[in-house]
Coordinates of C-alpha atoms in Angstrom, one line a residue:
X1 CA 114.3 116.1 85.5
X2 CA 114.5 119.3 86.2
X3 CA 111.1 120.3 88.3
X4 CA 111.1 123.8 88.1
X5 CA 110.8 123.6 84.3
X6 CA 107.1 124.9 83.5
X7 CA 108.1 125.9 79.8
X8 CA 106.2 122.5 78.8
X9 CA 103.0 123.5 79.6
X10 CA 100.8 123.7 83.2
X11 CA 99.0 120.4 82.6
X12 CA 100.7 117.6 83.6
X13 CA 99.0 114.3 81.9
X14 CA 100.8 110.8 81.3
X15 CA 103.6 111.4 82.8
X16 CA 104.5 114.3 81.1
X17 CA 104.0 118.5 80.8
X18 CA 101.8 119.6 78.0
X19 CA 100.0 122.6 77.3
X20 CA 96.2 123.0 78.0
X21 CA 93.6 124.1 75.7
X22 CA 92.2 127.0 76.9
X23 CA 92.8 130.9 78.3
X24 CA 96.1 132.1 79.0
X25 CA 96.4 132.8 82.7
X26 CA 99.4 134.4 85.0
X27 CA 100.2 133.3 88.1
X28 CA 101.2 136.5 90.2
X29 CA 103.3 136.7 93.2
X30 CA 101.3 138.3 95.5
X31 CA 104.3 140.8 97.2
X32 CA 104.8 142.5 94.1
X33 CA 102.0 141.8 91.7
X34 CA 105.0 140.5 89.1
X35 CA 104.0 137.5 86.9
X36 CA 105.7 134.3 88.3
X37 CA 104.5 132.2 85.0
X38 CA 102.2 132.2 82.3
X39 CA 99.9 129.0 81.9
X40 CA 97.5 128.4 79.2
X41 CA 94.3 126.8 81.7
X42 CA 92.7 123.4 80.8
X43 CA 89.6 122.7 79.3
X44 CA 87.3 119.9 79.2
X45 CA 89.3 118.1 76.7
X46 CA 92.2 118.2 78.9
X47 CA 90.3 116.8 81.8
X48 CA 89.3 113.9 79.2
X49 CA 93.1 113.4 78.5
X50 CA 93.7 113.3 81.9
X51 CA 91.1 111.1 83.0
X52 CA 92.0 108.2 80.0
X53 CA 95.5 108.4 81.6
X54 CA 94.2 107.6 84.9
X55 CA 92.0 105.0 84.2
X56 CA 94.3 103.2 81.4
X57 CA 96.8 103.4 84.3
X58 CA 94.5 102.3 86.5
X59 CA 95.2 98.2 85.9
X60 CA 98.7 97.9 86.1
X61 CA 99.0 100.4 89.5
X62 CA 96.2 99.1 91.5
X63 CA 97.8 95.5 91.1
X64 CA 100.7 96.0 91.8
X65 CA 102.1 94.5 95.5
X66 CA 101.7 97.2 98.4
X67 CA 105.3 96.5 99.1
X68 CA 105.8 98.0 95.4
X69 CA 103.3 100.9 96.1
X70 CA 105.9 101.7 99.1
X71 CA 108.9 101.4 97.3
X72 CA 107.8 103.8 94.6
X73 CA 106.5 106.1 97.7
X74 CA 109.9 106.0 99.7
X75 CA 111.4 107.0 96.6
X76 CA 108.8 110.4 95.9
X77 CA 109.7 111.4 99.8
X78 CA 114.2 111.4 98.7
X79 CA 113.2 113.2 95.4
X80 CA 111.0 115.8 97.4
X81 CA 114.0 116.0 99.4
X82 CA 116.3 116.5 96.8
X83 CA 114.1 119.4 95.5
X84 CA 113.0 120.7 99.1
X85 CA 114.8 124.3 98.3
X86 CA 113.0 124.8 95.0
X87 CA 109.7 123.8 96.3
X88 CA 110.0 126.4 99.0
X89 CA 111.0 128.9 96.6
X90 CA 108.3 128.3 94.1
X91 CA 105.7 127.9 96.6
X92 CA 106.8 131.2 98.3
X93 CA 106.5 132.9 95.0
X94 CA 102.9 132.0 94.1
X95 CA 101.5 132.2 97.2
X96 CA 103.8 134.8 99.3
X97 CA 103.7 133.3 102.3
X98 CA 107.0 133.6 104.6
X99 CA 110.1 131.4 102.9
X100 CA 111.0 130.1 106.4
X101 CA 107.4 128.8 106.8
X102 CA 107.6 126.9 103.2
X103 CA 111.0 125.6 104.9
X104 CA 110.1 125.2 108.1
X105 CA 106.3 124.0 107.6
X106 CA 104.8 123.2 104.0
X107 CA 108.3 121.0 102.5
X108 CA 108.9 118.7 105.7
X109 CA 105.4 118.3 105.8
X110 CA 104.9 116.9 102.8
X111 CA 108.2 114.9 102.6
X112 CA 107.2 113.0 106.4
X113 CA 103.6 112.6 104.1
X114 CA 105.3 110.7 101.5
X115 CA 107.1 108.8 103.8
X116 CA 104.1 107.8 106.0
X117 CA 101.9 106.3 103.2
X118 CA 105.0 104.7 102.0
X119 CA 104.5 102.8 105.2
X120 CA 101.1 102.7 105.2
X121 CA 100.2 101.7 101.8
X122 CA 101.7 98.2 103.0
X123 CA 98.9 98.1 106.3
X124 CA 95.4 97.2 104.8
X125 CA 93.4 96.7 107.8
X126 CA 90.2 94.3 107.9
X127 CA 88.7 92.2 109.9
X128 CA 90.5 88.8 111.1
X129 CA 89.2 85.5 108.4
X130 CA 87.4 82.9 109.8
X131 CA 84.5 81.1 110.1
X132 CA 81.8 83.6 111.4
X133 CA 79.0 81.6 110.1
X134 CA 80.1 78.4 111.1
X135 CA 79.9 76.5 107.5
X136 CA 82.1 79.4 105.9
X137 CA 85.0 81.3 106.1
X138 CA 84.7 85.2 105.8
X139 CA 87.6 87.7 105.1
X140 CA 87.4 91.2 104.2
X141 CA 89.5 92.7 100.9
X142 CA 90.6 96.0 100.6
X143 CA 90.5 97.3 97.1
X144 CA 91.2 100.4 94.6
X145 CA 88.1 102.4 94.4
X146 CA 89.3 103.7 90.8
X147 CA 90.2 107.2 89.0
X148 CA 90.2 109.9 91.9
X149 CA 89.1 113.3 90.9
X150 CA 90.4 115.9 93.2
X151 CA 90.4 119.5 93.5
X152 CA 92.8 121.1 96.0
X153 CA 93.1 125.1 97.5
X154 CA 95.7 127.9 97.2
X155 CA 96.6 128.5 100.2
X156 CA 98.5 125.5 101.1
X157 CA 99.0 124.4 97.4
X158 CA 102.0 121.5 98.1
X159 CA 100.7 119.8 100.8
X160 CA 97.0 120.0 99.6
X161 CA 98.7 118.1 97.0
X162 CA 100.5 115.8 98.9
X163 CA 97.3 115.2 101.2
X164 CA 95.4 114.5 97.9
X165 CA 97.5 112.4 95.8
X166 CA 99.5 110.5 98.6
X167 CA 96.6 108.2 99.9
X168 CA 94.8 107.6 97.0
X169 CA 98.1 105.9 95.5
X170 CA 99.2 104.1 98.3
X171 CA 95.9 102.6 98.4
X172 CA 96.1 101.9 94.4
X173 CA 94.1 104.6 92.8
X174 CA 95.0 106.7 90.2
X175 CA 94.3 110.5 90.7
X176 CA 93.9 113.7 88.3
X177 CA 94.3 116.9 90.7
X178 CA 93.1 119.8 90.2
X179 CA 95.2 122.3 91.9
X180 CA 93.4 126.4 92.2
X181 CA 94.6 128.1 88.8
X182 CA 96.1 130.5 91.1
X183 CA 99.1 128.5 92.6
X184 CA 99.1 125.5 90.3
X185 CA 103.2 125.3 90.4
X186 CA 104.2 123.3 93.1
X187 CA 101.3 120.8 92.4
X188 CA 103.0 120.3 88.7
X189 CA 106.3 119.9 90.8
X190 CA 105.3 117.4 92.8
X191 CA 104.0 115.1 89.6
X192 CA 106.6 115.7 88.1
X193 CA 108.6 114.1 91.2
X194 CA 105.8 111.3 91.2
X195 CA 107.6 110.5 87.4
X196 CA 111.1 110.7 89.1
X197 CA 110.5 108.5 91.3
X198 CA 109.4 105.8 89.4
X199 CA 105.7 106.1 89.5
X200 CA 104.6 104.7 86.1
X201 CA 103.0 107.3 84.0
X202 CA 99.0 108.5 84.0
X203 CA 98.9 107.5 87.7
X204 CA 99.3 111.0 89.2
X205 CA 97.8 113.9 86.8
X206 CA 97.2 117.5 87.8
X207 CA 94.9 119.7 84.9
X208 CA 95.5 123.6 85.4
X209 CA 92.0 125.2 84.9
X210 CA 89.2 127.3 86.2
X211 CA 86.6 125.7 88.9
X212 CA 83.5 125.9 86.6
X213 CA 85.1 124.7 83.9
X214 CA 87.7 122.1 84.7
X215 CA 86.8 121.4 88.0
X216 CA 82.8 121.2 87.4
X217 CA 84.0 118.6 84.5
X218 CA 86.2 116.6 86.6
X219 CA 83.4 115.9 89.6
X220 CA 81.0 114.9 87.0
X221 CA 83.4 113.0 84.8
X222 CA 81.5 109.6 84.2
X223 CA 85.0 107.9 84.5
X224 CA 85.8 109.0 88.3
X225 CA 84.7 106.4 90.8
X226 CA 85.3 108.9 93.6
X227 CA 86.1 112.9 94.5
X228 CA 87.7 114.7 97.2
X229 CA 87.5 118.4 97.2
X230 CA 88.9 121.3 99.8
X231 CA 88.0 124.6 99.5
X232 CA 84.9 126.8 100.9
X233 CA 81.7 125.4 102.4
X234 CA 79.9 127.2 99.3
X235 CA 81.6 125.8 96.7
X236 CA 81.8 122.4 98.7
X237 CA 77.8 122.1 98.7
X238 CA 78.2 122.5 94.6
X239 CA 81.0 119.8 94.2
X240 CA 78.5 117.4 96.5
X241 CA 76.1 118.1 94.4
X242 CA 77.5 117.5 91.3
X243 CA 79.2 114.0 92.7
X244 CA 75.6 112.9 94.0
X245 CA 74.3 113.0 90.8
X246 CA 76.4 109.9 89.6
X247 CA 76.5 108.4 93.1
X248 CA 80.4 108.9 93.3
X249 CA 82.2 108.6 96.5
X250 CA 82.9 111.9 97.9
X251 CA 85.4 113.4 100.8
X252 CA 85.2 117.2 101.8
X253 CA 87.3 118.8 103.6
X254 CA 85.9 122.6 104.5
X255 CA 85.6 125.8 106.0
X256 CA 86.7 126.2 109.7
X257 CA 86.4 129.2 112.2
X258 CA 88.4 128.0 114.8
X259 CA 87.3 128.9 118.6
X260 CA 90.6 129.4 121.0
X261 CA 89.1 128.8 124.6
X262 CA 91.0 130.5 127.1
X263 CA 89.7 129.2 130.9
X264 CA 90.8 131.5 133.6
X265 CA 93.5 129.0 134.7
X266 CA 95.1 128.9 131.6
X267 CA 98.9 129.5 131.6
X268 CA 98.2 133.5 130.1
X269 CA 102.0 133.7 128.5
X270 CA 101.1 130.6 126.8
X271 CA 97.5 131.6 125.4
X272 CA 99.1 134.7 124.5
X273 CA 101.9 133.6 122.7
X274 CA 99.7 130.5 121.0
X275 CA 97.2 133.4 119.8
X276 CA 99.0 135.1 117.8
X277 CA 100.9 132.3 116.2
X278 CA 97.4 130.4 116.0
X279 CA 95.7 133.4 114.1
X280 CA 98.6 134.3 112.0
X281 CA 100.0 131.0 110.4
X282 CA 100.4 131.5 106.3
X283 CA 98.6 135.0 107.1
X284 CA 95.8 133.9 108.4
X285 CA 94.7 131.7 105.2
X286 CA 94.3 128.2 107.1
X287 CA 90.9 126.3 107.7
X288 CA 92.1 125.5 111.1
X289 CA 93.7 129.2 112.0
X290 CA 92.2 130.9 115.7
X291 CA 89.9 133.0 114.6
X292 CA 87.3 133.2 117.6
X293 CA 89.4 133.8 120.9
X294 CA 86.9 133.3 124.1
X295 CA 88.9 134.5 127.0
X296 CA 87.6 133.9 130.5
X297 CA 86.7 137.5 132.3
X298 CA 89.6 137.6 134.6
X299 CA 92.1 136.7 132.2
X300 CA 89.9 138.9 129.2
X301 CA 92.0 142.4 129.2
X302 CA 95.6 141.1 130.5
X303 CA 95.1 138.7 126.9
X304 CA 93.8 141.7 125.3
X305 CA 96.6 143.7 125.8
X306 CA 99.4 141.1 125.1
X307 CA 98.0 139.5 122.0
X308 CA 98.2 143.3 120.5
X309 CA 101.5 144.2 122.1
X310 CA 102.9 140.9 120.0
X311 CA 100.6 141.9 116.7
X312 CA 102.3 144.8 116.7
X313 CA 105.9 143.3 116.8
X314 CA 105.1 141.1 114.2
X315 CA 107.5 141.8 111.0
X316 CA 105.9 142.3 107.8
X317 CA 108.1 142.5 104.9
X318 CA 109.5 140.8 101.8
X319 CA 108.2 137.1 102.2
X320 CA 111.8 136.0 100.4
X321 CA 113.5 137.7 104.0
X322 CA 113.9 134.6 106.3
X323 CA 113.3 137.2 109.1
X324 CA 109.8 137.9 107.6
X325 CA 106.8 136.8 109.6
X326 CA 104.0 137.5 107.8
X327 CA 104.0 138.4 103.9
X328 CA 101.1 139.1 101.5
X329 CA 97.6 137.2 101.2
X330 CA 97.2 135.1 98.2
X331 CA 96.0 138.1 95.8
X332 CA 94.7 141.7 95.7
X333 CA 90.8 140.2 95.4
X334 CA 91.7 138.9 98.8
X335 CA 93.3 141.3 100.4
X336 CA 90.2 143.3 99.8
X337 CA 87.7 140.5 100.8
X338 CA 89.9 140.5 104.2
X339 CA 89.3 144.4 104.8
X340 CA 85.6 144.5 103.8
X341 CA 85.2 142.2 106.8
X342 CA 87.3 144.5 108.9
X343 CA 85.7 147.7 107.7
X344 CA 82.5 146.5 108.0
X345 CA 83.4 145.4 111.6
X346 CA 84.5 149.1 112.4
X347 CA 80.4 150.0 112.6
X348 CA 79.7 147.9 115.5
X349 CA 83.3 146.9 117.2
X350 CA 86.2 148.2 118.1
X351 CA 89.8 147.4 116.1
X352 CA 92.6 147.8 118.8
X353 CA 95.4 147.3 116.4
X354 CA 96.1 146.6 113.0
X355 CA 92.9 147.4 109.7
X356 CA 95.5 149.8 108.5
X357 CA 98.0 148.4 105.6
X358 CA 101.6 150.1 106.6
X359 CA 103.6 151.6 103.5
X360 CA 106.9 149.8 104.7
X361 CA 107.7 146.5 105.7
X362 CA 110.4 146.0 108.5
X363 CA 112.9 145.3 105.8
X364 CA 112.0 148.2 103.6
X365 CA 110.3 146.5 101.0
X366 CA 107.1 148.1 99.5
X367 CA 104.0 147.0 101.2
X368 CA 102.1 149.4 98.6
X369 CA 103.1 147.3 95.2
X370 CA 101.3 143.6 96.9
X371 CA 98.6 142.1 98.5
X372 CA 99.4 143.0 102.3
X373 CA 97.2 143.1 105.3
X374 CA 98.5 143.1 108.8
X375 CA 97.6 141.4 112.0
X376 CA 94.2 142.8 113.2
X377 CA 92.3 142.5 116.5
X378 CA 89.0 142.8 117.1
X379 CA 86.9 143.3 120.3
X380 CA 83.1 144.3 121.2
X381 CA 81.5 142.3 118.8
X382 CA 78.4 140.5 119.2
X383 CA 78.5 136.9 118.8
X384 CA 75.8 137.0 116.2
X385 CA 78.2 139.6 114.2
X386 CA 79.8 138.6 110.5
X387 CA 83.0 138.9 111.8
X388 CA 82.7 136.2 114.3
X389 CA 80.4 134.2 112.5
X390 CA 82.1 134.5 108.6
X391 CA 85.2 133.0 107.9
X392 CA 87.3 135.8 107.6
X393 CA 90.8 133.7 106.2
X394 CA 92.8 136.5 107.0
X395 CA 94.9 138.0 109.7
X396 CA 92.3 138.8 112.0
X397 CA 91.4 137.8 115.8
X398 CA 88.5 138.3 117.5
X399 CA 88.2 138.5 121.2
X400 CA 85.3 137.8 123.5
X401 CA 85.1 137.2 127.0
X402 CA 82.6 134.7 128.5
X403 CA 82.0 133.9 132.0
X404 CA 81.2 130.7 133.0
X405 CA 82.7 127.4 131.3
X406 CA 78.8 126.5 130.2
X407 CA 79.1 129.6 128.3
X408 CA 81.9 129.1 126.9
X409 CA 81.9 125.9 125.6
X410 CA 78.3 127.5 124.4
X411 CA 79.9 130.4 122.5
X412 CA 82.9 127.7 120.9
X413 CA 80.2 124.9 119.3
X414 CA 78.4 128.3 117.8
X415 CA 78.9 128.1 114.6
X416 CA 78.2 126.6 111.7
X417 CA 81.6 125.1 111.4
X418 CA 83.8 122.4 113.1
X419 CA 87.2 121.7 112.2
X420 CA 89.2 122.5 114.6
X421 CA 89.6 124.5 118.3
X422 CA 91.9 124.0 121.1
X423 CA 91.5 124.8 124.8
X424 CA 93.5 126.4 127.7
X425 CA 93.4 125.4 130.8
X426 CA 95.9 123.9 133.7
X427 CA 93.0 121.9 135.0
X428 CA 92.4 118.4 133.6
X429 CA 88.8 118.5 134.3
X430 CA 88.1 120.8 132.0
X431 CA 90.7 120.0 129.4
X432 CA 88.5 116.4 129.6
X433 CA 84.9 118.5 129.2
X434 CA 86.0 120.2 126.6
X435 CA 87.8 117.9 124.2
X436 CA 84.4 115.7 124.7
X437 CA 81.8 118.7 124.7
X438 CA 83.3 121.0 121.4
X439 CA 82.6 119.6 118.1
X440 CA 85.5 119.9 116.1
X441 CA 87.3 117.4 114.2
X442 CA 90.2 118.4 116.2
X443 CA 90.7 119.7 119.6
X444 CA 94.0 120.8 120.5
X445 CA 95.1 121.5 124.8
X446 CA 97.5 124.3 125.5
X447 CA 98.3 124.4 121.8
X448 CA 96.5 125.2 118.5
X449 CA 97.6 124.0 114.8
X450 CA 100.5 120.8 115.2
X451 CA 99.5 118.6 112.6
X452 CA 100.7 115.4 112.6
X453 CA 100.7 112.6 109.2
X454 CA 99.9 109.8 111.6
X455 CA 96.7 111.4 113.2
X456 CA 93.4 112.6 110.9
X457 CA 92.6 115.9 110.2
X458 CA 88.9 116.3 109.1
X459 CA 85.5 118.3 110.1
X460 CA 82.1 118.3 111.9
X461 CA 79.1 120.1 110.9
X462 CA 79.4 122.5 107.7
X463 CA 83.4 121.8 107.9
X464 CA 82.7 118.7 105.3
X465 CA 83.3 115.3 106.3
X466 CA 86.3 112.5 105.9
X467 CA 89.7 112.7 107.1
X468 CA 93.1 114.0 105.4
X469 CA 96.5 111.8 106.8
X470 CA 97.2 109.1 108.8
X471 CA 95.7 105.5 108.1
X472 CA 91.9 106.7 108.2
X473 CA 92.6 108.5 105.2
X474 CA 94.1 105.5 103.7
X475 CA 90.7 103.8 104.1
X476 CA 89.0 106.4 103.1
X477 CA 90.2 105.4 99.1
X478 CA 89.9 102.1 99.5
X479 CA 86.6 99.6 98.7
X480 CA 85.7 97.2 101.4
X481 CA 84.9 93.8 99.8
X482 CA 83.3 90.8 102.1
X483 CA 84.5 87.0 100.3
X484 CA 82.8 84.1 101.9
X485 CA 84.0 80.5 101.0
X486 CA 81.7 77.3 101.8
X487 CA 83.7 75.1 104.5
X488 CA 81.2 72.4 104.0
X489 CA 81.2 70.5 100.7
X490 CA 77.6 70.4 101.1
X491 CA 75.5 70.3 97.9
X492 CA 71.8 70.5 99.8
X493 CA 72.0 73.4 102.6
X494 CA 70.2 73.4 105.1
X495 CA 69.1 77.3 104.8
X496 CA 68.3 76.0 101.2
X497 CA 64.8 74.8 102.6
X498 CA 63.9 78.5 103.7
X499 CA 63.2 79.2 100.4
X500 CA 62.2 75.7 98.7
X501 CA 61.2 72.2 99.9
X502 CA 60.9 70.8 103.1
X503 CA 63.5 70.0 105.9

């Protein structure tokens, strides 16, 4: 099967590509503003088709042995292997983020994904049987919730996909995915893959469409038993909503703004160095990127000063170059949502470097034709200001210094948000206070962004709730289910007389 083949259509239902129903639609690479493929987007009536498969696949999969579920897993994570160039390439060209971080990052990602709920879908945990009560025997069963409805993001399209699908099957759900109509093709790859690999048909689907149409459908669908969305806060609250009203289970994975706590013991090179790798990864567009750097005062200008000497090195350019390090955001709307924050922030703070798009990239190629912004930092602004307290998803850092750890730690939980932050320090003491004191899903030491499949990756606060990877996830699409047995052979029970007769 040939992966890279979209000429079939951008819905993939029953094991197979088909065209949807509604608007054409072009999915542009975002360096250049050329059209990587035409789709026609689905419609309610796809969702339907998509939906049936599901849930008349629904039987046969979530019987099926775990040791089965596995096998069929182990074999997605060779085929993703097989097809780990193209998936870079594609993903590259809807997306235009850097081809050695598609390489490097997004493909091994989701091939050690695959290969982790291979293993896990064979570890149901529960309680331990026996006799809790005395007269019967308790054990705990863990079951297939049903039909999945998910809606996954553009900016890391083949492992939102991965992080979506993966789980739900190995715990014996079927899933329709709805990937963001703007990067839809590596989502359609890796279903396709699901059908190489010997996953029986209708039990991974992915429906191309538009949020309010497609998506809207898919949340309320009366035949999805549960929904797991990631995307903004905003739209977050609406899919929430929508679920509530037909009491489905829901998982939501949201907006970040990421405080990087920098104590004035902290190894500087290191903070430094972390920064600008934190704040730039995939250009800025990642829920978990540094976007709030609190640097303590003695350490504030020295970090100042290197973060922008390394923003300025950073290379710019065609995101097909494997020297590239930072290529265009995800579209020309977002470029331009990412400036209005920055030119906005020029009334009441100061830009040391970057907020000016550069003509050339270091290779030459035209910065002019796509979607390019380049690394921006930001100091002076108030903690109260929109750029501090608005997720920016873009290439942009902003620094404030703090003095004491109290008011740090302060200035880090102040937001809205909590999905992630990290802290700096040399001193275990306050490496200990802070992982306990910031609330964040995930608090990284003298690092910021490792991800891991065998550990959770999930939000406090306005940053949703439920966890992505590792074997919490797992649980998180499965049904608990208590069975008690009688041990006795009793016919008249004693607690029978609490309700009628007399002992």
């Amino acid at each position: 099967m040939d992966l890279t083949d979209f000429g079939a259509g951008a819905q993939y239902i029953a094991g197979r590509r088909t065209r949807g129903s509604g608007e054409p639609f072009q999915v542009v690479n975002p360096a250049d503003g050329g059209v990587v493929q035409q789709v026609a987007l689905a419609t309610a009536e796809d969702v339907d088709a998509a939906v049936s498969a599901a849930k008349a696949a629904l039987p046969g999969w979530s019987s099926a042995t775990p040791g089965a579920r596995s096998e069929a897993l182990t074999r997605l994570a060779a085929v993703l292997t097989d097809a780990g160039a193209d998936l870079a390439r594609v993903e590259t060209a809807q997306t235009g983020k850097p081809v050695k971080l598609a390489t490097e990052f997004d493909v091994p990602g989701t091939i050690d994904n695959a290969s982790f709920f291979a293993g896990a879908a064979r570890n149901l945990e529960g309680k331990a049987a026996g006799e809790y009560s005395g007269d019967h025997t308790s054990y705990v069963r863990r079951e297939a919730i049903g039909v999945v409805g998910s809606i996954s993001p553009w900016n890391y399209p083949l492992q939102m996909a991965a992080w979506k699908i993966l789980p739900a099957i190995a715990a014996g759900n079927t899933i329709v995915l709805k990937p963001a109509e703007l990067t839809p093709l590596t989502s359609l790859m890796f279903a396709a893959a699901c059908t190489e690999a010997g996953i029986p048909d209708g039990v991974v689907n992915v429906v191309t469409g538009a949020g309010r149409t497609a998506g809207e459908h898919l949340v309320g669908h009366p035949d999805v038993a549960m929904v797991s969305f990631t995307g903004s806060t905003a739209v977050g609250r609406r899919v929430a909503e929508l679920a509530t009203a037909s009491v489905k289970r829901t998982h939501l994975e949201l907006g970040g703004k990421a405080p990087f706590v920098v104590f004035e013991d902290a190894d500087l090179d290191a903070a430094v160095h972390g920064a600008v790798a934190a704040s730039l990864i995939n250009g800025g567009q990642d829920c978990t990127a540094a976007t709030r750097a609190y640097v303590q005062r003695p350490l504030y200008e020295a970090f100042v000063a290197g973060v922008a000497e390394l923003f300025a090195a950073v290379r710019i350019g065609d995101p097909l170059n494997p020297r590239t390090d930072l290529g265009p955001l995800v579209s020309y709307t977002h470029r331009d949502r990412v400036a209005g924050f920055v030119e906005r922030a020029r009334g009441y703070a100061t830009v040391v470097t970057g907020g000016r798009v550069p003509q050339k990239g270091h290779d030459g190629f035209d910065l002019t034709r796509g979607a390019y912004y380049p690394p921006t930092l930001i100091t002076g602004a108030a903690q109260d200001s929109e750029v501090v307290q608005g997720e920016v998803f873009g290439p942009v850092l902003v620094v404030l210094p703090f003095d004491g750890d109290d008011e740090g730690l302060r200035l880090a939980n102040d937001t809205p948000y909590g999905l992630a932050a990290s802290a700096w320090t040399t001193n275990v003491h306050r490496s200990l206070r802070a992982t306990r004191e910031i609330a964040a899903g995930c608090v990284w030491v003298n690092d910021h962004i490792p991800i891991i499949s065998e550990m959770p990756h999930g939000g406090y606060k306005a940053s949703g709730y439920g966890k992505d990877m590792s074997q919490y996830s797992l649980d998180e699409y499965t049904q608990v289910k208590h069975v008690m047995f009688d041990t006795t052979a009793v016919a008249r029970k004693d607690w029978h007389r609490t309700v009628f007769g007399d002992r």
